[in-house]
Tab-separated table of C-alpha atoms in Angstrom:
chain	number	residue	atom	x	y	z
E	157	MET	CA	88.002	246.774	-34.914
E	158	LEU	CA	91.270	248.713	-34.720
E	159	HIS	CA	91.426	252.089	-36.366
E	160	ARG	CA	94.499	253.595	-37.999
E	161	PRO	CA	95.195	257.224	-37.026
E	162	ALA	CA	94.121	258.514	-40.457
E	163	GLN	CA	90.860	256.548	-40.204
E	164	ILE	CA	90.097	257.918	-36.780
E	165	GLY	CA	90.304	261.481	-38.163
E	166	VAL	CA	87.929	260.614	-41.011
E	167	ASP	CA	85.478	258.956	-38.639
E	168	HIS	CA	85.629	261.995	-36.365
E	169	GLN	CA	84.910	264.352	-39.243
E	170	ARG	CA	82.020	262.231	-40.478
E	171	ALA	CA	80.606	261.922	-36.965
E	172	VAL	CA	80.740	265.708	-36.506
E	173	ALA	CA	79.047	266.121	-39.898
E	174	HIS	CA	76.240	263.798	-38.891
E	175	LEU	CA	75.855	265.607	-35.546
E	176	GLY	CA	75.547	268.907	-37.392
E	177	GLU	CA	73.083	267.496	-39.909
E	178	GLY	CA	70.952	266.122	-37.126
E	179	ARG	CA	70.809	269.576	-35.520
E	180	ARG	CA	69.915	271.108	-38.909
E	181	GLN	CA	67.073	268.642	-39.356
E	182	ILE	CA	65.612	269.569	-35.955
E	183	GLY	CA	65.986	273.260	-36.606
E	184	GLY	CA	64.576	273.080	-40.154
E	185	ASP	CA	61.142	273.615	-41.461
E	186	GLU	CA	58.182	272.292	-39.492
E	187	GLY	CA	57.713	269.445	-41.974
E	188	THR	CA	61.228	268.078	-41.332
E	189	PRO	CA	60.771	264.770	-39.533
E	190	ALA	CA	62.645	264.098	-36.300
E	191	ALA	CA	63.355	260.620	-37.672
E	192	ARG	CA	65.919	262.147	-40.082
E	193	ALA	CA	67.700	263.793	-37.195
E	194	GLU	CA	67.565	260.518	-35.272
E	195	THR	CA	69.232	258.732	-38.155
E	196	HIS	CA	72.079	261.254	-38.210
E	197	TYR	CA	72.616	261.132	-34.461
E	198	ARG	CA	72.697	257.325	-34.518
E	199	ARG	CA	75.228	257.444	-37.349
E	200	ALA	CA	77.399	259.927	-35.391
E	201	ILE	CA	77.326	257.522	-32.380
E	202	GLU	CA	78.226	254.626	-34.629
E	203	LEU	CA	81.224	256.514	-35.990
E	204	MET	CA	82.293	257.902	-32.573
E	205	PRO	CA	80.801	255.966	-29.673
E	206	GLY	CA	82.258	258.513	-27.223
E	207	MET	CA	80.488	261.572	-28.743
E	208	VAL	CA	78.471	262.710	-25.738
E	209	ASN	CA	76.561	265.430	-27.573
E	210	ALA	CA	75.186	262.926	-30.102
E	211	TYR	CA	73.778	260.867	-27.234
E	212	ASN	CA	72.207	263.961	-25.661
E	213	HIS	CA	70.642	265.151	-28.907
E	214	LEU	CA	69.378	261.710	-29.734
E	215	ALA	CA	67.821	261.325	-26.269
E	216	THR	CA	66.055	264.678	-26.688
E	217	VAL	CA	64.699	263.695	-30.144
E	218	LEU	CA	63.404	260.380	-28.823
E	219	VAL	CA	61.527	262.112	-25.981
E	220	LYS	CA	59.974	264.568	-28.435
E	221	GLU	CA	58.899	261.740	-30.696
E	222	GLY	CA	57.064	260.227	-27.750
E	223	GLY	CA	56.895	256.619	-26.535
E	224	LYS	CA	60.655	256.247	-26.470
E	225	GLY	CA	61.386	257.474	-22.963
E	226	ASP	CA	63.208	254.326	-21.798
E	227	ASP	CA	65.538	254.465	-24.806
E	228	ALA	CA	66.131	258.179	-24.230
E	229	LEU	CA	66.945	257.564	-20.547
E	230	ALA	CA	69.450	254.843	-21.472
E	231	LEU	CA	71.156	257.195	-23.905
E	232	ALA	CA	71.282	260.012	-21.355
E	233	GLN	CA	72.673	257.694	-18.716
E	234	ASN	CA	75.309	256.559	-21.150
E	235	ALA	CA	76.261	260.152	-21.992
E	236	ALA	CA	76.538	261.023	-18.327
E	237	LYS	CA	78.729	257.940	-17.716
E	238	LEU	CA	80.970	258.788	-20.694
E	239	ASP	CA	81.645	262.309	-19.367
E	240	ALA	CA	80.488	262.854	-15.797
E	241	LYS	CA	81.696	266.454	-15.842
E	242	ASN	CA	79.740	267.385	-18.982
E	243	PRO	CA	77.033	269.792	-17.778
E	244	GLU	CA	74.786	269.230	-20.832
E	245	ALA	CA	74.857	265.467	-20.195
E	246	GLN	CA	73.910	265.949	-16.566
E	247	VAL	CA	71.047	268.371	-17.415
E	248	VAL	CA	69.584	266.079	-20.102
E	249	LEU	CA	69.757	263.163	-17.644
E	250	GLY	CA	68.221	265.265	-14.866
E	251	ASP	CA	65.428	266.507	-17.077
E	252	LEU	CA	64.550	263.008	-18.216
E	253	LEU	CA	64.543	261.659	-14.637
E	254	ARG	CA	62.492	264.600	-13.446
E	255	GLY	CA	59.986	264.020	-16.225
E	256	ARG	CA	59.590	260.431	-14.982
E	257	GLY	CA	58.954	261.599	-11.424
E	258	GLU	CA	62.352	260.316	-10.236
E	259	PHE	CA	63.184	263.483	-8.290
E	260	ASP	CA	66.049	262.350	-6.054
E	261	PRO	CA	68.072	260.903	-8.929
E	262	ALA	CA	67.253	264.004	-10.983
E	263	ILE	CA	68.622	266.282	-8.247
E	264	ALA	CA	71.760	264.161	-8.001
E	265	ALA	CA	72.241	264.497	-11.795
E	266	TYR	CA	71.816	268.298	-11.623
E	267	ASN	CA	74.370	268.485	-8.810
């Protein structure tokens, strides 16, 4: 789908809003479910597939939810591929790899 310049700006603003709302959900009261943050991060990615921070935050939420490590790793790898010089993307990827016992790839991500 081709986007007109005005539409790209609107999608960017909406994606940033979803990213912020996802962060707010995570930082909210203890009763706030991570699933709500997950929904916002996924919507941000849908609106702006190149938004590295949304991939990183979603990966972190999935790990905290438990049982979604493979999905989290795929998201972190995608974020690192989208912006290889983004330190947050490399740290999230390294942390996930380290947590899986994949130490050499984790060290490579950290470097």
